[in-house]
């Protein structure tokens, strides 16, 4: 949800500090729909915006893949996050790599990507994305 909201806000040129990032009064999808209607005269539904955001995220992922880093092997945590926490109430704890893998599985599934984090041809076709030539 947050990822989709960021994409829509980015497309509208709205600062992330005024969207869901740190803002208790962030615009909602309905308000984005109204903003688009008032400025362009175009009517979109929530489902339309969701699909547009999904298309953008998938194109970003395909671009990453095209340049050699759009797959699971690149989605690792920095070493400093893998080390045990040295102070505070969580001292001694660390991020469990198994849980991180489970998170990635869920994240990929939500996007409709394969287990390696790559958008499959069926999704590309469904979203109406034409594969770009390598730069």
PDB file of N, CA and C in Angstrom, residues 30-100:
ATOM      1  N   UNK A  30      -8.661   8.638  -2.744  1.00  0.00           N
ATOM      2  CA  UNK A  30      -9.820   9.405  -3.201  1.00  0.00           C
ATOM      3  C   UNK A  30      -9.441  10.863  -3.475  1.00  0.00           C
ATOM      4  N   UNK A  31      -8.569  11.410  -2.639  1.00  0.00           N
ATOM      5  CA  UNK A  31      -8.148  12.798  -2.835  1.00  0.00           C
ATOM      6  C   UNK A  31      -7.224  12.930  -4.046  1.00  0.00           C
ATOM      7  N   UNK A  32      -6.387  11.930  -4.272  1.00  0.00           N
ATOM      8  CA  UNK A  32      -5.565  11.925  -5.484  1.00  0.00           C
ATOM      9  C   UNK A  32      -6.459  11.881  -6.720  1.00  0.00           C
ATOM     10  N   UNK A  33      -7.503  11.050  -6.670  1.00  0.00           N
ATOM     11  CA  UNK A  33      -8.430  10.934  -7.792  1.00  0.00           C
ATOM     12  C   UNK A  33      -9.074  12.285  -8.080  1.00  0.00           C
ATOM     13  N   UNK A  34      -9.498  12.976  -7.036  1.00  0.00           N
ATOM     14  CA  UNK A  34     -10.129  14.292  -7.194  1.00  0.00           C
ATOM     15  C   UNK A  34      -9.122  15.316  -7.715  1.00  0.00           C
ATOM     16  N   UNK A  35      -7.916  15.283  -7.216  1.00  0.00           N
ATOM     17  CA  UNK A  35      -6.864  16.203  -7.668  1.00  0.00           C
ATOM     18  C   UNK A  35      -6.610  16.009  -9.168  1.00  0.00           C
ATOM     19  N   UNK A  36      -6.519  14.771  -9.594  1.00  0.00           N
ATOM     20  CA  UNK A  36      -6.301  14.481 -11.021  1.00  0.00           C
ATOM     21  C   UNK A  36      -7.485  14.977 -11.844  1.00  0.00           C
ATOM     22  N   UNK A  37      -8.697  14.722 -11.362  1.00  0.00           N
ATOM     23  CA  UNK A  37      -9.893  15.155 -12.085  1.00  0.00           C
ATOM     24  C   UNK A  37      -9.953  16.666 -12.222  1.00  0.00           C
ATOM     25  N   UNK A  38      -9.651  17.375 -11.133  1.00  0.00           N
ATOM     26  CA  UNK A  38      -9.711  18.835 -11.153  1.00  0.00           C
ATOM     27  C   UNK A  38      -8.634  19.459 -12.032  1.00  0.00           C
ATOM     28  N   UNK A  39      -7.471  18.837 -12.101  1.00  0.00           N
ATOM     29  CA  UNK A  39      -6.379  19.432 -12.876  1.00  0.00           C
ATOM     30  C   UNK A  39      -6.342  18.991 -14.334  1.00  0.00           C
ATOM     31  N   UNK A  40      -6.868  17.795 -14.626  1.00  0.00           N
ATOM     32  CA  UNK A  40      -6.774  17.289 -15.997  1.00  0.00           C
ATOM     33  C   UNK A  40      -8.118  17.013 -16.639  1.00  0.00           C
ATOM     34  N   UNK A  41      -9.169  16.890 -15.821  1.00  0.00           N
ATOM     35  CA  UNK A  41     -10.477  16.512 -16.336  1.00  0.00           C
ATOM     36  C   UNK A  41     -10.618  15.011 -16.552  1.00  0.00           C
ATOM     37  N   UNK A  42      -9.577  14.263 -16.204  1.00  0.00           N
ATOM     38  CA  UNK A  42      -9.600  12.805 -16.391  1.00  0.00           C
ATOM     39  C   UNK A  42     -10.147  12.127 -15.141  1.00  0.00           C
ATOM     40  N   UNK A  43     -10.999  11.129 -15.362  1.00  0.00           N
ATOM     41  CA  UNK A  43     -11.575  10.387 -14.249  1.00  0.00           C
ATOM     42  C   UNK A  43     -10.883   9.032 -14.098  1.00  0.00           C
ATOM     43  N   UNK A  44     -10.353   8.786 -12.914  1.00  0.00           N
ATOM     44  CA  UNK A  44      -9.731   7.507 -12.599  1.00  0.00           C
ATOM     45  C   UNK A  44     -10.408   6.919 -11.370  1.00  0.00           C
ATOM     46  N   UNK A  45     -10.456   5.616 -11.326  1.00  0.00           N
ATOM     47  CA  UNK A  45     -10.940   4.934 -10.133  1.00  0.00           C
ATOM     48  C   UNK A  45      -9.733   4.563  -9.280  1.00  0.00           C
ATOM     49  N   UNK A  46     -10.003   4.091  -8.071  1.00  0.00           N
ATOM     50  CA  UNK A  46      -8.921   3.607  -7.218  1.00  0.00           C
ATOM     51  C   UNK A  46      -8.199   2.452  -7.897  1.00  0.00           C
ATOM     52  N   UNK A  47      -8.959   1.594  -8.545  1.00  0.00           N
ATOM     53  CA  UNK A  47      -8.373   0.445  -9.236  1.00  0.00           C
ATOM     54  C   UNK A  47      -7.465   0.903 -10.373  1.00  0.00           C
ATOM     55  N   UNK A  48      -7.874   1.981 -11.063  1.00  0.00           N
ATOM     56  CA  UNK A  48      -7.035   2.536 -12.136  1.00  0.00           C
ATOM     57  C   UNK A  48      -5.692   3.005 -11.573  1.00  0.00           C
ATOM     58  N   UNK A  49      -5.740   3.764 -10.479  1.00  0.00           N
ATOM     59  CA  UNK A  49      -4.499   4.269  -9.880  1.00  0.00           C
ATOM     60  C   UNK A  49      -3.623   3.127  -9.394  1.00  0.00           C
ATOM     61  N   UNK A  50      -4.247   2.119  -8.821  1.00  0.00           N
ATOM     62  CA  UNK A  50      -3.499   0.958  -8.329  1.00  0.00           C
ATOM     63  C   UNK A  50      -2.788   0.272  -9.496  1.00  0.00           C
ATOM     64  N   UNK A  51      -3.501   0.103 -10.620  1.00  0.00           N
ATOM     65  CA  UNK A  51      -2.897  -0.543 -11.784  1.00  0.00           C
ATOM     66  C   UNK A  51      -1.775   0.315 -12.374  1.00  0.00           C
ATOM     67  N   UNK A  52      -1.975   1.619 -12.415  1.00  0.00           N
ATOM     68  CA  UNK A  52      -0.930   2.520 -12.907  1.00  0.00           C
ATOM     69  C   UNK A  52       0.311   2.404 -12.028  1.00  0.00           C
ATOM     70  N   UNK A  53       0.113   2.433 -10.718  1.00  0.00           N
ATOM     71  CA  UNK A  53       1.241   2.306  -9.787  1.00  0.00           C
ATOM     72  C   UNK A  53       1.928   0.963  -9.958  1.00  0.00           C
ATOM     73  N   UNK A  54       1.145  -0.101 -10.100  1.00  0.00           N
ATOM     74  CA  UNK A  54       1.711  -1.435 -10.282  1.00  0.00           C
ATOM     75  C   UNK A  54       2.518  -1.502 -11.582  1.00  0.00           C
ATOM     76  N   UNK A  55       2.002  -0.870 -12.630  1.00  0.00           N
ATOM     77  CA  UNK A  55       2.721  -0.844 -13.906  1.00  0.00           C
ATOM     78  C   UNK A  55       4.058  -0.128 -13.743  1.00  0.00           C
ATOM     79  N   UNK A  56       4.072   0.987 -13.046  1.00  0.00           N
ATOM     80  CA  UNK A  56       5.303   1.747 -12.843  1.00  0.00           C
ATOM     81  C   UNK A  56       6.313   0.937 -12.042  1.00  0.00           C
ATOM     82  N   UNK A  57       5.864   0.325 -10.965  1.00  0.00           N
ATOM     83  CA  UNK A  57       6.761  -0.476 -10.123  1.00  0.00           C
ATOM     84  C   UNK A  57       7.320  -1.657 -10.915  1.00  0.00           C
ATOM     85  N   UNK A  58       6.485  -2.265 -11.741  1.00  0.00           N
ATOM     86  CA  UNK A  58       6.938  -3.397 -12.545  1.00  0.00           C
ATOM     87  C   UNK A  58       7.942  -2.945 -13.608  1.00  0.00           C
ATOM     88  N   UNK A  59       7.703  -1.794 -14.221  1.00  0.00           N
ATOM     89  CA  UNK A  59       8.662  -1.260 -15.196  1.00  0.00           C
ATOM     90  C   UNK A  59       9.992  -0.948 -14.507  1.00  0.00           C
ATOM     91  N   UNK A  60       9.928  -0.378 -13.305  1.00  0.00           N
ATOM     92  CA  UNK A  60      11.161  -0.121 -12.550  1.00  0.00           C
ATOM     93  C   UNK A  60      11.914  -1.426 -12.308  1.00  0.00           C
ATOM     94  N   UNK A  61      11.181  -2.463 -11.933  1.00  0.00           N
ATOM     95  CA  UNK A  61      11.802  -3.757 -11.656  1.00  0.00           C
ATOM     96  C   UNK A  61      12.416  -4.348 -12.924  1.00  0.00           C
ATOM     97  N   UNK A  62      11.708  -4.249 -14.045  1.00  0.00           N
ATOM     98  CA  UNK A  62      12.239  -4.744 -15.312  1.00  0.00           C
ATOM     99  C   UNK A  62      13.504  -3.980 -15.713  1.00  0.00           C
ATOM    100  N   UNK A  63      13.515  -2.679 -15.455  1.00  0.00           N
ATOM    101  CA  UNK A  63      14.699  -1.875 -15.755  1.00  0.00           C
ATOM    102  C   UNK A  63      15.878  -2.326 -14.902  1.00  0.00           C
ATOM    103  N   UNK A  64      15.619  -2.574 -13.632  1.00  0.00           N
ATOM    104  CA  UNK A  64      16.682  -3.080 -12.764  1.00  0.00           C
ATOM    105  C   UNK A  64      17.196  -4.419 -13.280  1.00  0.00           C
ATOM    106  N   UNK A  65      16.277  -5.296 -13.651  1.00  0.00           N
ATOM    107  CA  UNK A  65      16.674  -6.611 -14.163  1.00  0.00           C
ATOM    108  C   UNK A  65      17.505  -6.461 -15.439  1.00  0.00           C
ATOM    109  N   UNK A  66      17.077  -5.558 -16.307  1.00  0.00           N
ATOM    110  CA  UNK A  66      17.774  -5.334 -17.572  1.00  0.00           C
ATOM    111  C   UNK A  66      19.225  -4.890 -17.339  1.00  0.00           C
ATOM    112  N   UNK A  67      19.441  -4.195 -16.243  1.00  0.00           N
ATOM    113  CA  UNK A  67      20.782  -3.705 -15.924  1.00  0.00           C
ATOM    114  C   UNK A  67      21.527  -4.625 -14.966  1.00  0.00           C
ATOM    115  N   UNK A  68      20.957  -5.802 -14.721  1.00  0.00           N
ATOM    116  CA  UNK A  68      21.676  -6.830 -13.987  1.00  0.00           C
ATOM    117  C   UNK A  68      21.511  -6.859 -12.479  1.00  0.00           C
ATOM    118  N   UNK A  69      20.568  -6.096 -11.932  1.00  0.00           N
ATOM    119  CA  UNK A  69      20.406  -6.145 -10.476  1.00  0.00           C
ATOM    120  C   UNK A  69      18.949  -6.157 -10.020  1.00  0.00           C
ATOM    121  N   UNK A  70      18.064  -6.725 -10.815  1.00  0.00           N
ATOM    122  CA  UNK A  70      16.649  -6.778 -10.445  1.00  0.00           C
ATOM    123  C   UNK A  70      16.202  -8.157 -10.033  1.00  0.00           C
ATOM    124  N   UNK A  71      16.926  -8.769  -9.132  1.00  0.00           N
ATOM    125  CA  UNK A  71      16.519 -10.092  -8.670  1.00  0.00           C
ATOM    126  C   UNK A  71      16.873 -10.263  -7.198  1.00  0.00           C
ATOM    127  N   UNK A  72      16.440 -11.354  -6.646  1.00  0.00           N
ATOM    128  CA  UNK A  72      16.565 -11.641  -5.219  1.00  0.00           C
ATOM    129  C   UNK A  72      18.007 -11.535  -4.706  1.00  0.00           C
ATOM    130  N   UNK A  73      18.965 -11.965  -5.497  1.00  0.00           N
ATOM    131  CA  UNK A  73      20.357 -11.971  -5.030  1.00  0.00           C
ATOM    132  C   UNK A  73      20.842 -10.582  -4.625  1.00  0.00           C
ATOM    133  N   UNK A  74      20.221  -9.538  -5.159  1.00  0.00           N
ATOM    134  CA  UNK A  74      20.628  -8.166  -4.853  1.00  0.00           C
ATOM    135  C   UNK A  74      19.903  -7.603  -3.635  1.00  0.00           C
ATOM    136  N   UNK A  75      18.880  -8.279  -3.174  1.00  0.00           N
ATOM    137  CA  UNK A  75      18.075  -7.759  -2.079  1.00  0.00           C
ATOM    138  C   UNK A  75      18.521  -8.372  -0.762  1.00  0.00           C
ATOM    139  N   UNK A  76      19.609  -7.838  -0.287  1.00  0.00           N
ATOM    140  CA  UNK A  76      20.167  -8.288   0.985  1.00  0.00           C
ATOM    141  C   UNK A  76      20.288  -7.093   1.913  1.00  0.00           C
ATOM    142  N   UNK A  77      20.411  -7.395   3.169  1.00  0.00           N
ATOM    143  CA  UNK A  77      20.572  -6.332   4.155  1.00  0.00           C
ATOM    144  C   UNK A  77      22.044  -5.947   4.281  1.00  0.00           C
ATOM    145  N   UNK A  78      22.317  -4.683   4.600  1.00  0.00           N
ATOM    146  CA  UNK A  78      23.692  -4.289   4.865  1.00  0.00           C
ATOM    147  C   UNK A  78      24.244  -5.099   6.044  1.00  0.00           C
ATOM    148  N   UNK A  79      25.519  -5.358   6.032  1.00  0.00           N
ATOM    149  CA  UNK A  79      26.149  -6.154   7.090  1.00  0.00           C
ATOM    150  C   UNK A  79      25.845  -5.597   8.484  1.00  0.00           C
ATOM    151  N   UNK A  80      25.825  -4.262   8.607  1.00  0.00           N
ATOM    152  CA  UNK A  80      25.591  -3.677   9.933  1.00  0.00           C
ATOM    153  C   UNK A  80      24.210  -4.037  10.491  1.00  0.00           C
ATOM    154  N   UNK A  81      23.244  -4.363   9.622  1.00  0.00           N
ATOM    155  CA  UNK A  81      21.916  -4.743  10.086  1.00  0.00           C
ATOM    156  C   UNK A  81      21.847  -6.212  10.455  1.00  0.00           C
ATOM    157  N   UNK A  82      22.829  -6.986  10.023  1.00  0.00           N
ATOM    158  CA  UNK A  82      22.850  -8.416  10.325  1.00  0.00           C
ATOM    159  C   UNK A  82      23.494  -8.694  11.679  1.00  0.00           C
ATOM    160  N   UNK A  83      24.289  -7.749  12.147  1.00  0.00           N
ATOM    161  CA  UNK A  83      25.001  -7.933  13.418  1.00  0.00           C
ATOM    162  C   UNK A  83      24.026  -7.800  14.589  1.00  0.00           C
ATOM    163  N   UNK A  84      24.305  -8.488  15.693  1.00  0.00           N
ATOM    164  CA  UNK A  84      23.455  -8.357  16.875  1.00  0.00           C
ATOM    165  C   UNK A  84      23.433  -6.908  17.388  1.00  0.00           C
ATOM    166  N   UNK A  85      22.305  -6.502  17.904  1.00  0.00           N
ATOM    167  CA  UNK A  85      22.146  -5.156  18.475  1.00  0.00           C
ATOM    168  C   UNK A  85      22.923  -5.121  19.791  1.00  0.00           C
ATOM    169  N   UNK A  86      23.674  -4.032  19.987  1.00  0.00           N
ATOM    170  CA  UNK A  86      24.581  -3.997  21.138  1.00  0.00           C
ATOM    171  C   UNK A  86      24.020  -3.295  22.364  1.00  0.00           C
ATOM    172  N   UNK A  87      22.914  -2.599  22.250  1.00  0.00           N
ATOM    173  CA  UNK A  87      22.389  -1.904  23.420  1.00  0.00           C
ATOM    174  C   UNK A  87      20.882  -1.775  23.394  1.00  0.00           C
ATOM    175  N   UNK A  88      20.344  -1.306  24.495  1.00  0.00           N
ATOM    176  CA  UNK A  88      18.906  -1.080  24.584  1.00  0.00           C
ATOM    177  C   UNK A  88      18.127  -2.350  24.867  1.00  0.00           C
ATOM    178  N   UNK A  89      16.808  -2.246  24.760  1.00  0.00           N
ATOM    179  CA  UNK A  89      15.940  -3.374  25.105  1.00  0.00           C
ATOM    180  C   UNK A  89      16.069  -4.535  24.121  1.00  0.00           C
ATOM    181  N   UNK A  90      16.596  -4.278  22.937  1.00  0.00           N
ATOM    182  CA  UNK A  90      16.756  -5.340  21.940  1.00  0.00           C
ATOM    183  C   UNK A  90      18.182  -5.883  21.888  1.00  0.00           C
ATOM    184  N   UNK A  91      18.993  -5.539  22.879  1.00  0.00           N
ATOM    185  CA  UNK A  91      20.393  -5.975  22.887  1.00  0.00           C
ATOM    186  C   UNK A  91      20.483  -7.484  22.693  1.00  0.00           C
ATOM    187  N   UNK A  92      21.369  -7.888  21.794  1.00  0.00           N
ATOM    188  CA  UNK A  92      21.576  -9.299  21.508  1.00  0.00           C
ATOM    189  C   UNK A  92      20.725  -9.816  20.357  1.00  0.00           C
ATOM    190  N   UNK A  93      19.638  -9.131  20.042  1.00  0.00           N
ATOM    191  CA  UNK A  93      18.796  -9.547  18.918  1.00  0.00           C
ATOM    192  C   UNK A  93      19.445  -9.143  17.600  1.00  0.00           C
ATOM    193  N   UNK A  94      19.052  -9.815  16.550  1.00  0.00           N
ATOM    194  CA  UNK A  94      19.462  -9.436  15.198  1.00  0.00           C
ATOM    195  C   UNK A  94      18.342  -9.844  14.243  1.00  0.00           C
ATOM    196  N   UNK A  95      18.406  -9.323  13.033  1.00  0.00           N
ATOM    197  CA  UNK A  95      17.395  -9.687  12.045  1.00  0.00           C
ATOM    198  C   UNK A  95      17.622 -11.122  11.605  1.00  0.00           C
ATOM    199  N   UNK A  96      16.567 -11.877  11.592  1.00  0.00           N
ATOM    200  CA  UNK A  96      16.622 -13.284  11.210  1.00  0.00           C
ATOM    201  C   UNK A  96      16.578 -13.387   9.687  1.00  0.00           C
ATOM    202  N   UNK A  97      17.645 -13.922   9.052  1.00  0.00           N
ATOM    203  CA  UNK A  97      17.658 -14.031   7.588  1.00  0.00           C
ATOM    204  C   UNK A  97      16.511 -14.867   7.036  1.00  0.00           C
ATOM    205  N   UNK A  98      16.027 -15.829   7.802  1.00  0.00           N
ATOM    206  CA  UNK A  98      14.892 -16.640   7.355  1.00  0.00           C
ATOM    207  C   UNK A  98      13.643 -15.767   7.255  1.00  0.00           C
ATOM    208  N   UNK A  99      13.448 -14.898   8.242  1.00  0.00           N
ATOM    209  CA  UNK A  99      12.282 -14.001   8.213  1.00  0.00           C
ATOM    210  C   UNK A  99      12.394 -12.992   7.065  1.00  0.00           C
ATOM    211  N   UNK A 100      13.613 -12.539   6.801  1.00  0.00           N
ATOM    212  CA  UNK A 100      13.819 -11.621   5.675  1.00  0.00           C
ATOM    213  C   UNK A 100      13.453 -12.334   4.375  1.00  0.00           C
TER     214      UNK A 100
END
